[in-house]
């Protein structure tokens, strides 16, 4: 099955991102990501044998971290990937830590890692007809990411459908003693 690790927003957040970015994204003329598919990928794993899923859940158990505060303040168009995405205002130490912890766990468990450099983003649309330079998003979208998910991607007649197969709560920093 095709799997990836992601920070997974709740349905209300997905809807909020979808509708508040609508006017800007529609002007780019691409295929929009449905609200229910919006997420922030941490590690794309590709095809994984079902027998390896427990290794993934174990390494995520070990990597679980604090919740992560992000502020998305712009929409960027990435020419090479031909997509438009939400981008955070700044790199977040907590996010890099979680990405690195998962990377260590994946390497240790023998998973082949993606070569591309991690750049936090939420893909809003693909196949853009009118890409533009970065568009400021106002008001910015503040998000406390509190759920790490192992997500399955399946192809349907209308495009990919993403569904979390396992989730881990990220504790609030104050919840730690
Ligand atoms: P993207 O939005 O930047 O394309 C599911 O496909 C998720 O995994 C998407 O968020 C996608 O990122 C990410 N991903 C990373 N590498 C990928 C790859 N080689 N093929 C498909 N998706 C990939």
XYZ file of C-alpha atoms and ligand atoms in Angstrom:
200
model
C 0.000 0.000 0.000
C 1.056 3.588 -0.656
C 1.821 5.346 2.632
C 3.168 8.580 4.040
C 3.604 10.235 7.431
C 1.862 13.583 7.809
C 0.621 16.170 10.243
C -3.114 15.691 9.882
C -5.564 18.562 10.494
C -9.078 17.996 11.820
C -11.983 18.321 9.387
C -12.879 21.851 10.523
C -9.318 23.025 9.865
C -9.288 21.343 6.452
C -12.520 23.125 5.512
C -11.187 26.435 6.821
C -8.008 26.158 4.749
C -9.987 25.106 1.702
C -12.478 27.971 1.780
C -10.152 30.730 2.966
C -7.583 29.959 0.263
C -10.290 29.533 -2.407
C -10.207 32.963 -4.088
C -6.402 32.964 -4.430
C -6.139 29.324 -5.484
C -8.976 29.514 -8.004
C -7.123 32.346 -9.771
C -4.197 29.960 -10.372
C -6.452 27.720 -12.443
C -5.284 24.301 -11.239
C -6.929 21.176 -9.856
C -7.681 21.869 -6.217
C -6.878 19.395 -3.465
C -10.229 18.398 -1.910
C -10.595 19.700 1.660
C -10.557 16.174 3.126
C -7.126 15.521 1.554
C -5.347 18.618 2.944
C -2.357 17.728 5.137
C 1.328 18.453 5.702
C 3.552 15.565 4.600
C 6.520 14.698 6.793
C 7.837 11.628 4.953
C 6.551 10.034 1.777
C 7.182 6.273 1.885
C 5.691 5.065 -1.406
C 4.673 1.403 -1.742
C 5.049 -0.438 1.559
C 4.278 -4.104 2.133
C 1.462 -4.639 4.666
C 3.821 -6.690 6.828
C 5.939 -3.554 7.413
C 3.136 -1.392 8.827
C 3.776 -2.503 12.411
C 7.416 -1.375 12.060
C 6.109 2.048 11.016
C 3.701 2.301 13.955
C 6.489 1.275 16.345
C 8.875 3.915 15.116
C 6.140 6.564 15.281
C 5.364 5.487 18.869
C 9.002 6.192 19.703
C 9.145 9.532 17.849
C 6.062 11.224 19.233
C 6.651 14.870 20.198
C 4.981 18.100 21.286
C 2.278 19.847 19.311
C 3.679 22.203 16.667
C 2.508 25.781 16.085
C 2.581 26.923 12.487
C 1.515 30.144 10.807
C 0.809 29.896 7.095
C 1.177 33.395 5.692
C 1.553 32.835 1.955
C 0.723 30.660 -0.997
C 3.657 29.667 -3.170
C 3.648 28.216 -6.670
C 6.373 25.639 -7.229
C 7.119 25.502 -10.948
C 8.983 22.206 -11.076
C 6.390 20.293 -9.030
C 3.615 22.329 -10.730
C 1.702 22.901 -7.513
C 0.461 25.682 -5.266
C 0.891 25.289 -1.528
C 0.441 26.902 1.849
C 3.811 27.771 3.335
C 4.663 28.604 6.938
C 6.117 32.001 7.800
C 9.156 30.415 9.474
C 10.861 27.095 9.913
C 9.832 25.585 13.237
C 12.359 23.801 15.441
C 9.722 21.356 16.714
C 8.775 20.395 13.182
C 12.382 19.778 12.116
C 12.894 17.692 15.241
C 9.901 15.490 14.474
C 10.937 15.096 10.822
C 14.457 14.118 11.904
C 13.240 11.708 14.573
C 11.037 9.961 12.051
C 13.882 9.927 9.518
C 16.162 8.253 12.062
C 13.482 5.688 12.898
C 12.818 4.991 9.227
C 16.510 4.590 8.431
C 16.967 2.325 11.434
C 14.048 0.137 10.339
C 15.507 -0.085 6.831
C 13.051 2.110 4.921
C 14.339 3.872 1.819
C 14.180 7.615 2.356
C 13.057 10.296 -0.062
C 15.978 12.247 -1.436
C 14.159 15.573 -1.644
C 14.918 18.115 1.061
C 12.046 18.571 3.540
C 10.192 21.825 2.968
C 7.007 22.173 5.016
C 3.991 22.774 2.770
C 0.332 21.922 2.273
C -0.505 21.270 -1.366
C -3.601 23.242 -2.367
C -3.683 22.673 -6.141
C -1.784 20.962 -8.942
C -1.409 21.445 -12.699
C -1.597 25.242 -12.506
C -2.666 27.150 -15.605
C -1.701 30.592 -14.234
C 1.131 30.207 -11.710
C 2.146 33.386 -9.903
C 4.863 34.597 -7.572
C 4.221 34.113 -3.844
C 0.807 35.402 -2.772
C 0.505 36.838 0.748
C -2.317 35.261 2.711
C -4.196 37.618 4.954
C -5.269 36.916 7.607
C -2.580 34.277 8.071
C -3.719 30.792 9.027
C -2.556 29.756 12.499
C -2.515 26.058 13.178
C -1.540 24.013 16.202
C -0.656 20.650 14.655
C -1.553 18.063 17.260
C -1.890 14.837 15.272
C 0.773 12.785 13.577
C -0.728 10.297 11.129
C 0.338 7.388 8.997
C -1.755 7.953 5.882
C -2.760 5.620 3.077
C -3.126 6.998 -0.439
C -5.490 5.217 -2.840
C -6.362 6.151 -6.363
C -10.079 6.570 -7.057
C -11.854 7.540 -10.278
C -11.823 11.166 -9.088
C -8.205 11.253 -7.928
C -6.215 10.206 -4.851
C -8.021 9.654 -1.559
C -5.957 9.948 1.619
C -7.045 8.201 4.820
C -5.123 7.998 8.105
C -4.541 4.362 9.111
C -2.969 5.240 12.486
C -2.740 8.461 14.466
C -0.664 9.753 17.371
C -1.625 12.779 19.479
C 1.151 15.338 19.886
C 1.029 16.561 23.481
C 0.864 20.242 24.345
C 4.262 21.447 25.640
C 2.631 22.315 28.984
C 1.344 18.753 29.308
C 4.891 17.602 29.916
C 6.078 17.584 33.519
P 3.257 17.011 -2.585
O 1.929 17.496 -2.097
O 4.351 17.993 -2.441
O 3.186 16.413 -3.958
C 0.853 12.128 -0.835
O 1.170 11.972 -2.168
C 1.742 13.138 -0.194
O 3.097 12.692 -0.258
C 1.716 14.517 -0.841
O 1.675 15.490 0.170
C 3.000 14.594 -1.608
O 3.638 15.819 -1.580
C 3.905 13.686 -0.822
N 4.969 13.172 -1.658
C 6.280 13.364 -1.443
N 7.019 12.730 -2.361
C 6.147 12.137 -3.198
C 6.303 11.324 -4.357
N 7.512 10.991 -4.832
N 5.190 10.908 -4.971
C 3.968 11.223 -4.491
N 3.758 11.963 -3.399
C 4.841 12.418 -2.746
